[in-house]
Short mmCIF file of C-alpha atoms and ligand atoms in Angstrom, two decimals:
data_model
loop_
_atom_site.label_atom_id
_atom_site.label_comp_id
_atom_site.label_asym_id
_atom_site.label_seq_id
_atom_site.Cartn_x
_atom_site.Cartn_y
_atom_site.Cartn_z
CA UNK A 1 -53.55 32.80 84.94
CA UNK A 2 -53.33 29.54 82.72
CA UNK A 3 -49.71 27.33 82.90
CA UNK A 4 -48.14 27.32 79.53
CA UNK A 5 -45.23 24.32 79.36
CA UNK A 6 -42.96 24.57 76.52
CA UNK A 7 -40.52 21.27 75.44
CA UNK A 8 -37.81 23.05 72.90
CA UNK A 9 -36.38 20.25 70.74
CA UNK A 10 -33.24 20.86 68.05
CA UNK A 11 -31.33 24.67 67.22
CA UNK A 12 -31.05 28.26 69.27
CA UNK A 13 -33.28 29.45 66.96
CA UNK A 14 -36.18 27.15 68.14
CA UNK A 15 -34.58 28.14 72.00
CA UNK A 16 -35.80 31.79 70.79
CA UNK A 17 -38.75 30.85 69.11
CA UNK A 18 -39.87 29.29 72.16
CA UNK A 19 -38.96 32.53 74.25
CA UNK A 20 -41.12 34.66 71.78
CA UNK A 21 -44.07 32.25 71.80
CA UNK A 22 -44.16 32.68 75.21
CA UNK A 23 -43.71 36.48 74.86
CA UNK A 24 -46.63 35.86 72.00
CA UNK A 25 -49.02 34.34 74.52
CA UNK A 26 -48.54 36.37 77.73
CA UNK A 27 -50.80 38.80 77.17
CA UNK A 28 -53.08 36.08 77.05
CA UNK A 29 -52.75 35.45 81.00
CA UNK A 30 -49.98 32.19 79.74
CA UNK A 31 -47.58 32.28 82.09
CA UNK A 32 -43.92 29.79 82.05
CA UNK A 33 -44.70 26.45 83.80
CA UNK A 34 -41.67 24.00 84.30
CA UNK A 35 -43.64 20.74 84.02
CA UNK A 36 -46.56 19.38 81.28
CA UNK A 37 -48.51 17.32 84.13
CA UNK A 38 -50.60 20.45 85.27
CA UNK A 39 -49.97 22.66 82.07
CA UNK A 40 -52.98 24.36 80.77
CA UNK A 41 -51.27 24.49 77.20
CA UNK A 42 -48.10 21.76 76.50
CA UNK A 43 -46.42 23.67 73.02
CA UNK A 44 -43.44 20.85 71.54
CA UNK A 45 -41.21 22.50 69.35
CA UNK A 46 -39.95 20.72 67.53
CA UNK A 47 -36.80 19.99 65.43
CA UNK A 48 -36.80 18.67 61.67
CA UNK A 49 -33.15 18.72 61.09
CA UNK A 50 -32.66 14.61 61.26
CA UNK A 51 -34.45 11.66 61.35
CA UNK A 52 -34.00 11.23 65.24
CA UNK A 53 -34.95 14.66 65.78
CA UNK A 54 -38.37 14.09 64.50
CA UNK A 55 -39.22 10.81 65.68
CA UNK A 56 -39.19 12.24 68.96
CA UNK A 57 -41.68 14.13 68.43
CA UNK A 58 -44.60 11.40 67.96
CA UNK A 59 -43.20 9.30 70.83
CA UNK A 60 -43.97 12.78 73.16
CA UNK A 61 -47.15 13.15 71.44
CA UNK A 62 -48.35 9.84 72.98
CA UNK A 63 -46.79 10.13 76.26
CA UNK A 64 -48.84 13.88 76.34
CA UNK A 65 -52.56 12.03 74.82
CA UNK A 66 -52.15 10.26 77.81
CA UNK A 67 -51.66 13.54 80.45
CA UNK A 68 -54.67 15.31 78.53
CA UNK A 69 -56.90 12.39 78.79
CA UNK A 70 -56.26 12.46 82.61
CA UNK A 71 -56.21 16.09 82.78
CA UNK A 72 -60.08 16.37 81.52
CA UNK A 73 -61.62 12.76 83.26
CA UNK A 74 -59.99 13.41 86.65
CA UNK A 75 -60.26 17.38 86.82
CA UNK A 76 -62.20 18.27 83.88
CA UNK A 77 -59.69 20.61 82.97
CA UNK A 78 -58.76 20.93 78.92
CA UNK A 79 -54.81 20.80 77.81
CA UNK A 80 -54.47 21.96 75.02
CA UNK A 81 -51.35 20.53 72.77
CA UNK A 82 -49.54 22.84 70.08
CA UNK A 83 -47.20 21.19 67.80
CA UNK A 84 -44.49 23.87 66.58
CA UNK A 85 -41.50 24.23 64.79
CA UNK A 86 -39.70 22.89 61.56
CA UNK A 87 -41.48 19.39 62.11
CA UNK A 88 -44.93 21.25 62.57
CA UNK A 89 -43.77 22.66 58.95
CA UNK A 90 -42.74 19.58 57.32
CA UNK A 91 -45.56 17.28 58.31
CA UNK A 92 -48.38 19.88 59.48
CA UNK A 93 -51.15 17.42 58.28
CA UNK A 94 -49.54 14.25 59.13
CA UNK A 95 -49.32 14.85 62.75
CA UNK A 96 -52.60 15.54 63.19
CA UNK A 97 -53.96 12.42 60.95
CA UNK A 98 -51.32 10.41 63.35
CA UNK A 99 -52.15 12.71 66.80
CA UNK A 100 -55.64 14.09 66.54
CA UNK A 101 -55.54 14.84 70.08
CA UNK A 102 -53.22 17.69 69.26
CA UNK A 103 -55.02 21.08 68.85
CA UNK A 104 -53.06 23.40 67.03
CA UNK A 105 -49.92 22.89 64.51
CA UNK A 106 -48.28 25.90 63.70
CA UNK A 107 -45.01 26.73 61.35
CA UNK A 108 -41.66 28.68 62.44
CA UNK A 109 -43.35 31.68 60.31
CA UNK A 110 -46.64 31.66 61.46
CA UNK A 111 -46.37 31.65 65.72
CA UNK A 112 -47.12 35.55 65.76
CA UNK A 113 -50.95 34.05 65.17
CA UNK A 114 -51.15 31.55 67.74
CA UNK A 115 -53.63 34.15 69.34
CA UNK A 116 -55.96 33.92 66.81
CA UNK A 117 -55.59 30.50 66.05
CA UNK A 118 -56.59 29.28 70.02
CA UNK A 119 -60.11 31.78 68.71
CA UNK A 120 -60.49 29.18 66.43
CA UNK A 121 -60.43 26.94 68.79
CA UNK A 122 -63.60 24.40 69.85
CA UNK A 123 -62.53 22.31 72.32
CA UNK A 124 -66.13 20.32 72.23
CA UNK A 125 -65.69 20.01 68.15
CA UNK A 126 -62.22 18.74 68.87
CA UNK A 127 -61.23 19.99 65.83
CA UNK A 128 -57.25 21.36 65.59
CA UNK A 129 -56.13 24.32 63.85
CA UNK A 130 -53.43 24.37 61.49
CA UNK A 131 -51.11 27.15 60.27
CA UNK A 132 -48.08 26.38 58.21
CA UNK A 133 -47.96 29.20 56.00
CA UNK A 134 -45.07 31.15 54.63
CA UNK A 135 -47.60 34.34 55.33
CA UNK A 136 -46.89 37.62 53.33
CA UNK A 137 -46.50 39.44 56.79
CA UNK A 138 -43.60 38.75 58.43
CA UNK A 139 -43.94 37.39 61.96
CA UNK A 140 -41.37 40.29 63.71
CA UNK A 141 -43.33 42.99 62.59
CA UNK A 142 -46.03 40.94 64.65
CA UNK A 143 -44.75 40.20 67.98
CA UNK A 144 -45.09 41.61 71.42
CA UNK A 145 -42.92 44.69 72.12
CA UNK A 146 -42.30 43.01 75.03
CA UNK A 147 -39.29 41.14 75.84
CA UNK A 148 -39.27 38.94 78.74
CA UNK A 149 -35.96 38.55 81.30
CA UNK A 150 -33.63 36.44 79.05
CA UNK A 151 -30.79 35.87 81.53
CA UNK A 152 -27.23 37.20 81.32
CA UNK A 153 -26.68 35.94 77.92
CA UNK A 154 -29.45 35.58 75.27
CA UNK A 155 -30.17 35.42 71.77
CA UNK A 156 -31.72 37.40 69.25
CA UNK A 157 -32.51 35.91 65.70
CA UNK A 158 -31.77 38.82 62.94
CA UNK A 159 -31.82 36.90 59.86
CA UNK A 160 -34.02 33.19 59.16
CA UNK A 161 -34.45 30.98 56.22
CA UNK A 162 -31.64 29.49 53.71
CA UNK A 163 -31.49 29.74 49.68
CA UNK A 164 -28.22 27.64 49.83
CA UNK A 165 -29.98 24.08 49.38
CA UNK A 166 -27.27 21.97 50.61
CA UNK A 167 -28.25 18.68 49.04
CA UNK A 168 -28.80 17.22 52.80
CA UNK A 169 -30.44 20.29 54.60
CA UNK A 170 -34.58 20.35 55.04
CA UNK A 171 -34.05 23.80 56.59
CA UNK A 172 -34.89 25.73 53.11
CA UNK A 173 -37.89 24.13 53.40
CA UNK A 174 -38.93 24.11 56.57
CA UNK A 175 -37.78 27.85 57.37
CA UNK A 176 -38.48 29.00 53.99
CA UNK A 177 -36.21 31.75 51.75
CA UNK A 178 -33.55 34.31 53.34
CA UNK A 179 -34.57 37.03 55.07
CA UNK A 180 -32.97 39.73 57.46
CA UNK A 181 -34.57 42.14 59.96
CA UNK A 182 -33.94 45.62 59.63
CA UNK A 183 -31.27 46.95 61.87
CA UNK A 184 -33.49 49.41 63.54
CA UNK A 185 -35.32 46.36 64.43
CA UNK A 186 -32.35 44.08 65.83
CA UNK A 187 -31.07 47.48 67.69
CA UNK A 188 -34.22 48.09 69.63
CA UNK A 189 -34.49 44.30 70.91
CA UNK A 190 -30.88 44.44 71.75
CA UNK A 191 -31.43 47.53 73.89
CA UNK A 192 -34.77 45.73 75.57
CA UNK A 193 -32.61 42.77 76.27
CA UNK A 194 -29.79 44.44 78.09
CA UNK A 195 -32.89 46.54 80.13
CA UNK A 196 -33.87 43.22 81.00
CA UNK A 197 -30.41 42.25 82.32
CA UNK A 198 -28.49 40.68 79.32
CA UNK A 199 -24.95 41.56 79.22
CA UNK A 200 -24.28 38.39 76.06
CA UNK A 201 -25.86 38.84 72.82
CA UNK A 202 -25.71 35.67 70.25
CA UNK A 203 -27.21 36.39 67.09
CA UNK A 204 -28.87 33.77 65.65
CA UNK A 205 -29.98 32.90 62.35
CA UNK A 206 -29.67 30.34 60.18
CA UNK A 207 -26.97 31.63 57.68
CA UNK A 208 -26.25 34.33 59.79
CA UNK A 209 -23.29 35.60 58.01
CA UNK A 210 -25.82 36.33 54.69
CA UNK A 211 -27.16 39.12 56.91
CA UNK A 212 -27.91 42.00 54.59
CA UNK A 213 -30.59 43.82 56.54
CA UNK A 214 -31.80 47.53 55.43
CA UNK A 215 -29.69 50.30 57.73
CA UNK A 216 -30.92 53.46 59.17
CA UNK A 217 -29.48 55.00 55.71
CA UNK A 218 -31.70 52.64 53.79
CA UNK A 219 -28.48 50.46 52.58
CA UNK A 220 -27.96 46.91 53.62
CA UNK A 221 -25.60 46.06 55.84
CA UNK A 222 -23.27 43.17 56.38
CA UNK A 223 -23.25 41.05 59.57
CA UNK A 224 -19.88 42.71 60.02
CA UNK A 225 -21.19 46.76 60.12
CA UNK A 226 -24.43 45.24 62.11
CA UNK A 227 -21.60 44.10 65.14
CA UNK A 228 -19.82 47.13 64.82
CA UNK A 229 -23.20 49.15 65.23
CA UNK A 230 -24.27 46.51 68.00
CA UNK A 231 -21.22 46.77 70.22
CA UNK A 232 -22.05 50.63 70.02
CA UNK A 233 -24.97 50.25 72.56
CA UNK A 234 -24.54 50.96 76.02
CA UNK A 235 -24.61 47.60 77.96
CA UNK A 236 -23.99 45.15 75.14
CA UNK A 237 -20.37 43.31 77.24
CA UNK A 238 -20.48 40.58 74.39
CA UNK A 239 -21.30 39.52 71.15
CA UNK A 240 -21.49 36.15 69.28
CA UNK A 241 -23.32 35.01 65.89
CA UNK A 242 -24.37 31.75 65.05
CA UNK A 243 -24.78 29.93 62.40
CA UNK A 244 -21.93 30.69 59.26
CA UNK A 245 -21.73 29.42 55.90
CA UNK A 246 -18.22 29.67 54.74
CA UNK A 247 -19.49 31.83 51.40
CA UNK A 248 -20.42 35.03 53.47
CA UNK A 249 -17.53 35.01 55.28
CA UNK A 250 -16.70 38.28 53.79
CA UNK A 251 -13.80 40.98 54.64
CA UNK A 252 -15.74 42.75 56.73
CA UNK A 253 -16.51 40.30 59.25
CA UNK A 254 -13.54 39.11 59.23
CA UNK A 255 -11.83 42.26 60.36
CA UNK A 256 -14.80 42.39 62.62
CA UNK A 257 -13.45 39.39 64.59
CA UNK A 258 -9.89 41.82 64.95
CA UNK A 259 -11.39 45.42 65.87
CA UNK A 260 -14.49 44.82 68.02
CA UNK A 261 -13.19 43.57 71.64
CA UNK A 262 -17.02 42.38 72.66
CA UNK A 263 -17.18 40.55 69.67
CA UNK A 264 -15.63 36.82 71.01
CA UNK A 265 -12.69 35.19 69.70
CA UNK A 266 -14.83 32.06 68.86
CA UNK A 267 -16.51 31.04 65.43
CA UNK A 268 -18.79 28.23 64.51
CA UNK A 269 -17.86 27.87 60.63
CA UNK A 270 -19.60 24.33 59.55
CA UNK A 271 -18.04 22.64 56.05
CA UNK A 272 -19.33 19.10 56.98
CA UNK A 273 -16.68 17.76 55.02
CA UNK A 274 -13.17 17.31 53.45
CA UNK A 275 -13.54 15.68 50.62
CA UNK A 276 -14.02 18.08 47.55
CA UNK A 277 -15.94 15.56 45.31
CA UNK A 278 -18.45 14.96 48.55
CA UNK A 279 -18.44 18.76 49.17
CA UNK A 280 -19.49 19.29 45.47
CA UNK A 281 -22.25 16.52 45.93
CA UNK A 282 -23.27 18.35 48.69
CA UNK A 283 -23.71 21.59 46.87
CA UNK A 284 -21.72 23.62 49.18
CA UNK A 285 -19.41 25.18 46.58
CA UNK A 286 -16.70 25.87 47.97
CA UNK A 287 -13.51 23.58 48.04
CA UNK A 288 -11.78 22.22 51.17
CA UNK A 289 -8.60 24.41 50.33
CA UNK A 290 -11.17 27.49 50.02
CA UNK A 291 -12.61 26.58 53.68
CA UNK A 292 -9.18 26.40 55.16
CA UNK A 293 -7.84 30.10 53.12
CA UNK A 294 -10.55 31.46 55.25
CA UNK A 295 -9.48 29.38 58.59
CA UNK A 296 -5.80 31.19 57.58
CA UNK A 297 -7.48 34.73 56.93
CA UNK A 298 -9.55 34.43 60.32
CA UNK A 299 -6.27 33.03 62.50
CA UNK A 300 -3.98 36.17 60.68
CA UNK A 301 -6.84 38.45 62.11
CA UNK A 302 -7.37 36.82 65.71
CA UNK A 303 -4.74 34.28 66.47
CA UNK A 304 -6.45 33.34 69.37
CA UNK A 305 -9.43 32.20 67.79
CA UNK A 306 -11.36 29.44 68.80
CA UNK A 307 -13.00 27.39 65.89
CA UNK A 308 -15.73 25.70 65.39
CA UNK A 309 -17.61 23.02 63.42
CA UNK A 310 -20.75 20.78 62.12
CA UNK A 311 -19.74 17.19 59.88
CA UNK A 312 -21.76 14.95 58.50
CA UNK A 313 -20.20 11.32 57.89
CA UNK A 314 -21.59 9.02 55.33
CA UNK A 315 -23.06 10.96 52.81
CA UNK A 316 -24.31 9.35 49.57
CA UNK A 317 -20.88 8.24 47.91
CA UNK A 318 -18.59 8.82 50.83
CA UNK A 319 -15.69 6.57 50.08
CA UNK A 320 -12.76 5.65 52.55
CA UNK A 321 -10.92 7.78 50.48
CA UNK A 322 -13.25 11.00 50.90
CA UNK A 323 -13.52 10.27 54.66
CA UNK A 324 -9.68 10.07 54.85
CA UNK A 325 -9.66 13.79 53.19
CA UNK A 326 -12.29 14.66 56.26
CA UNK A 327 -10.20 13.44 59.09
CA UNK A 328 -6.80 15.17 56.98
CA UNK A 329 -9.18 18.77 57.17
CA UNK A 330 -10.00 18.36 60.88
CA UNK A 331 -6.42 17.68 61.55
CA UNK A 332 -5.17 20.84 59.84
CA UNK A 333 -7.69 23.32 61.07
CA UNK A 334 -7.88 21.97 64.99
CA UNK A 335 -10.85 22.47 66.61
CA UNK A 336 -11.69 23.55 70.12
CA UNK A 337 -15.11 21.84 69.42
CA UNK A 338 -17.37 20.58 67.06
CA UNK A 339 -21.11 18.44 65.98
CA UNK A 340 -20.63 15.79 63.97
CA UNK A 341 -23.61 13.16 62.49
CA UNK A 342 -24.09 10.43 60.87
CA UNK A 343 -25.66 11.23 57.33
CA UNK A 344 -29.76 11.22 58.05
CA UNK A 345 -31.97 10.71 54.77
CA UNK A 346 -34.93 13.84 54.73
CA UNK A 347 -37.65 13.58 52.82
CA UNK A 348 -37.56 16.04 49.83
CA UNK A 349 -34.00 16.80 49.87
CA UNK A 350 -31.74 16.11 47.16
CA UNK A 351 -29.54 13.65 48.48
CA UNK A 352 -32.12 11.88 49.90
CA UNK A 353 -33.24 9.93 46.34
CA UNK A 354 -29.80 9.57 46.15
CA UNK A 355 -28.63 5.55 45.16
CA UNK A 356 -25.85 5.20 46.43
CA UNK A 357 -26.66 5.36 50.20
CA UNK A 358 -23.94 4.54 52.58
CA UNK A 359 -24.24 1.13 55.01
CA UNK A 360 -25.23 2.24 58.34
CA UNK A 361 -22.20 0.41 60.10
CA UNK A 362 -19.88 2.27 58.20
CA UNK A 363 -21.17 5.79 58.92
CA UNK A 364 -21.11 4.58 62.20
CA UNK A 365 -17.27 3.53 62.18
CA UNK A 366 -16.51 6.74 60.71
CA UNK A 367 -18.36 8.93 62.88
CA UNK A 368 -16.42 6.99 65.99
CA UNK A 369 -13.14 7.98 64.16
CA UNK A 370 -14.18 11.22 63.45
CA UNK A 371 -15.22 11.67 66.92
CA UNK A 372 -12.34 10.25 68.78
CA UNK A 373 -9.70 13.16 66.52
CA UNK A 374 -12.10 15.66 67.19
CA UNK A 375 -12.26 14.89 71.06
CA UNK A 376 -8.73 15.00 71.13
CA UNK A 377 -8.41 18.59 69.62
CA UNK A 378 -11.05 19.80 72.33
CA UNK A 379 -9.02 18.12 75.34
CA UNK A 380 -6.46 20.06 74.04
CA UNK A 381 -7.56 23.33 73.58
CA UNK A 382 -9.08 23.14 77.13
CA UNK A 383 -5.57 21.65 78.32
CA UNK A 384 -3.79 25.10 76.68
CA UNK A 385 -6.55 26.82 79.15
CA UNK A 386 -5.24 25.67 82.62
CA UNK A 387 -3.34 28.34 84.58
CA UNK A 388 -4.43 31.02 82.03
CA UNK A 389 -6.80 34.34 82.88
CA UNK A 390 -10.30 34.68 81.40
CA UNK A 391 -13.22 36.57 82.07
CA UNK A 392 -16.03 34.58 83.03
CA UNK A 393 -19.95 35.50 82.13
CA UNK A 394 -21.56 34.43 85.10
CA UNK A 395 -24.92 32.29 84.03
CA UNK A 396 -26.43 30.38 86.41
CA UNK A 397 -26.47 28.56 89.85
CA UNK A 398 -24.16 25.33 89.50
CA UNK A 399 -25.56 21.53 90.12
CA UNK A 400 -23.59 21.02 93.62
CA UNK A 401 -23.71 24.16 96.96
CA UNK A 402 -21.86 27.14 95.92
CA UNK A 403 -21.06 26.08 92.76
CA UNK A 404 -21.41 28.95 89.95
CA UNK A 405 -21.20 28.16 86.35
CA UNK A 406 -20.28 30.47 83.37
CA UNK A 407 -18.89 30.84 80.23
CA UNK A 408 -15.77 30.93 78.76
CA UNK A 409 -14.94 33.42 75.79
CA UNK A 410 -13.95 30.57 73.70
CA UNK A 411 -17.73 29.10 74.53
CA UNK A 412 -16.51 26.62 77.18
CA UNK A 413 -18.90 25.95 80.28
CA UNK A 414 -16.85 27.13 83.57
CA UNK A 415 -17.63 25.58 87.09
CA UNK A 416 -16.51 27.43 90.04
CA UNK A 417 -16.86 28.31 93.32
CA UNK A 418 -19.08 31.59 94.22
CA UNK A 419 -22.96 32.72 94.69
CA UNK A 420 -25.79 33.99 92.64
CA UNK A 421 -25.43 37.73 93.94
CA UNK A 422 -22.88 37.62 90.93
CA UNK A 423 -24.88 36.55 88.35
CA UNK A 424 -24.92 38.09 85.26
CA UNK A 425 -21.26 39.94 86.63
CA UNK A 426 -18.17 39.38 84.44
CA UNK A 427 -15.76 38.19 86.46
CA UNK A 428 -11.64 37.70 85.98
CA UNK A 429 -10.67 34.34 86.88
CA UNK A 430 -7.87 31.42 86.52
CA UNK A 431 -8.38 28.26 85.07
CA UNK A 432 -7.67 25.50 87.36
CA UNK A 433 -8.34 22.45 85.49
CA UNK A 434 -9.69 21.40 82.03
CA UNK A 435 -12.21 18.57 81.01
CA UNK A 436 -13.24 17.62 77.89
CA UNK A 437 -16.68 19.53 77.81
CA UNK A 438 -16.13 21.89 80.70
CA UNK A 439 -13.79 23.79 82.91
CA UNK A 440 -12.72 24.58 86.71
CA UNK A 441 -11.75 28.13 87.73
CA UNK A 442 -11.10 30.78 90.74
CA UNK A 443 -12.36 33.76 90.70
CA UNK A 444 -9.30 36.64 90.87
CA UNK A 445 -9.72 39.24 93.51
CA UNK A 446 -8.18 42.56 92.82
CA UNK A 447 -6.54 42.61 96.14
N1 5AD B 501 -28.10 14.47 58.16
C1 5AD B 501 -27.15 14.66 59.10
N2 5AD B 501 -26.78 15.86 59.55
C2 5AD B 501 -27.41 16.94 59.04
N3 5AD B 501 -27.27 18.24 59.28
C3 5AD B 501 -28.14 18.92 58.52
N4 5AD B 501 -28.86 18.07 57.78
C4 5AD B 501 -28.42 16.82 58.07
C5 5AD B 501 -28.76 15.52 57.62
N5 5AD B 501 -29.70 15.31 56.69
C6 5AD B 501 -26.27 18.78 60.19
C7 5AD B 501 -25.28 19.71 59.47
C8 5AD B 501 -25.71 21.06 59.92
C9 5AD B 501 -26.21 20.78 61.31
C10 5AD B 501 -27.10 21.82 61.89
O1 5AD B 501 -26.91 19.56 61.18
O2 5AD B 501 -23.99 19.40 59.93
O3 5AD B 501 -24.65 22.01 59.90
FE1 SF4 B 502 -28.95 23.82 55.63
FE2 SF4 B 502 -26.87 24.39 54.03
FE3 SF4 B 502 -28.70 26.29 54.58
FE4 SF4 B 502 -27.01 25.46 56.50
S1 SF4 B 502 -26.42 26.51 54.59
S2 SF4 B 502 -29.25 25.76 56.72
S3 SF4 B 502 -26.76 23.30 56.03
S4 SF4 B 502 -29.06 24.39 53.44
#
């Protein structure tokens, strides 16, 4: 049996990856380890999405030369350090000119072969493998059969890669060109997940709504006809998708939201900004007043819908003006929550040769303003919570004795009082009190 410690940086999708690279390397003898100290194999993977995000990576690459180093002169015992994910991608060769302590670097496409590449391996050359290939086969035809125990709510990825190019976005590059897996293929996974206990499918991807795997009669289907088909099979309670580009958001998944009960009344629908001239810039092509038709079309279908966002403040050319048009967007759509940044310069995108760069204290104003509304509209929608009914998804053990926590439909974390022999149950319950990221229930008893 060898320890295998995983550090997941960035996106669901790399929360998944991470979950199939362990799937990937169990037949191995790797088994999940909680800590890197004693880890036979430390994997980081790792996020590409801003600046931040990938620094972190080479400050945890030092910190884990200095574990390995220990490992083999006080126990003689070799760690061996896999860099993964969209940074692995971007900057395979780089990190191991930086880190050559680490052993293997291997792409978001490429993590079916980590078997082969550890063959490759030669601890006493020290030499470190690298595979960042967009290879011809594709990885899910590749993977174990196996699925291991998710938890009551899980995700499965049915559709990776971007063509959309927003002028910011390094995930084109780093996940490579759209593609969706076959239904027949999403279908069986979902069916292993709920044998293994799930009751919450999210489907991830990372334009999940340009879904247009092939059907069992040979057609592509929508995202919308995929949930339909999905809620079909026994055990599947709920279902989520993650995340949308406003383009895709076609009819069918729209009347999706309105005629599939597990399907939940929340949507994560980025448009990063308000201001039509920045959304041009941007490449997103669509217009603000598009963005908010489809807000309108969604809230005719499921009034209750909760909405979410992503924004990005300070993009090249970003006047007060523009930002103004942001905060006016926010304000007419009302979120129950959303991500906002601060513009982050990646190499090889568009916008990142762009001139006219915005001062760093400004973005930082704006993203305090921006912040500050948004908070606002998510006290809010957890304040219209308190004293209503919800069924709860219970998840996991809470922080404090007896304390359960779960999740909302609307997304929201939900603290109450119970024990694990109902995990993975869904339960009825009344809101107490709402916080700004979380809220406190009771579990309803029928009698
Ligand atoms: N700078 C800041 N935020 C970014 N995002 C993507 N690229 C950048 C960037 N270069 C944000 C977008 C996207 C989310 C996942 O991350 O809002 O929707
Ligand atoms: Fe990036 Fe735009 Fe593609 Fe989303 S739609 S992954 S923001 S390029």
């Amino acid at each position: 049996m060898k320890k295998l410690y995983i550090k997941t940086y960035g996106c669901q999708m790399n929360v998944y990856d991470s979950d199939r690279m362990t799937d990937v390397l169990a037949p191995l003898g790797y088994v999940p380890h909680h800590a890197p100290e004693d880890a036979d194999m430390v994997i980081l993977n790792t996020c590409h999405i801003r600046e931040k995000a990938s620094e972190k990576v080479f400050s945890e690459l030092g910190r884990l030369r200095q574990l390995k180093e220990r490992a083999r002169d006080q126990i003689g015992r070799d760690m061996m350090i896999t860099v993964a994910g969209c940074v692995a991608q971007a900057e395979g060769e780089e990190i191991t000119r930086r880190a050559p302590w680490v052993d293997m670097v291997v792409g978001p496409q490429s993590y079916h072969r980590l078997p082969e590449m550890i063959t490759k391996l030669d601890p006493a050359a020290r030499n470190s493998v690298i595979d960042t290939d967009f290879p011809e086969e594709v990885k899910f035809d590749y993977l174990p059969e196996e699925v291991a125990h998710r938890g009551p709510a899980a995700f499965l990825s049915v559709q990776e890669g971007c063509d959309k190019f927003c002028a910011f976005c390094v995930v084109p590059y780093t996940r490579g060109a759209e593609f969706s897996r076959s239904v027949a293929q999403v279908v069986d996974e979902a069916k292993k997940l709920v044998a293994a206990g799930t009751r919450e499918i999210t489907l991830l991807g990372q334009n999940v709504n340009a879904y247009h795997g092939e059907g069992p009669d040979g057609k592509n289907w929508g995202l919308g006809r995929l949930l339909h088909h999905l809620a079909e099979v026994d055990g599947v309670e709920r279902l989520r998708y993650t995340t949308s580009h406003p383009l895709d958001m076609d009819d069918e998944l729209i009347y999706a939201h309105r005629d599939i009960p597990a399907l939940m009344p929340y949507l994560h629908l980025p448009v990063q900004a308000g201001s039509d001239r920045i959304l041009s810039a941007m490449n997103r092509r669509h217009t603000a007043d598009e963005y908010i038709a489809i807000i309108d079309r969604l809230r005719d279908a499921v009034p209750h819908l909760a909405l979410s966002g992503d924004f990005i403040v300070g993009f090249p050319g970003e006047t007060d003006a523009d930002f103004a048009d942001t905060l006016r967007l926010v304000d007419r759509v009302s979120y129950a929550s959303a991500y906002s940044f601060k513009y982050s310069e990646r190499p090889g995108t568009p916008a990142a040769n762009a001139e006219n760069q915005v001062d760093e204290a400004v973005k930082s104003d704006r993203l305090s303003s921006l912040q500050q509304l948004l908070d606002s509209q998510q006290m809010a929608f957890n304040k219209g919570c308190e004293g209503t009914k919800m069924d709860i998804l219970v998840e996991r053990v809470g922080g404090r004795d007896g304390q359960m926590t779960g999740r909302s439909p609307f997304m929201q974390s939900v603290y109450f009082e119970g024990d694990e022999s109902q995990l993975g149950q869904i339960l009825p319950m009344e809101i107490s009190e709402a916080r700004q990221n979380s809220l406190t229930a009771r579990i309803l008893t029928s009698d």
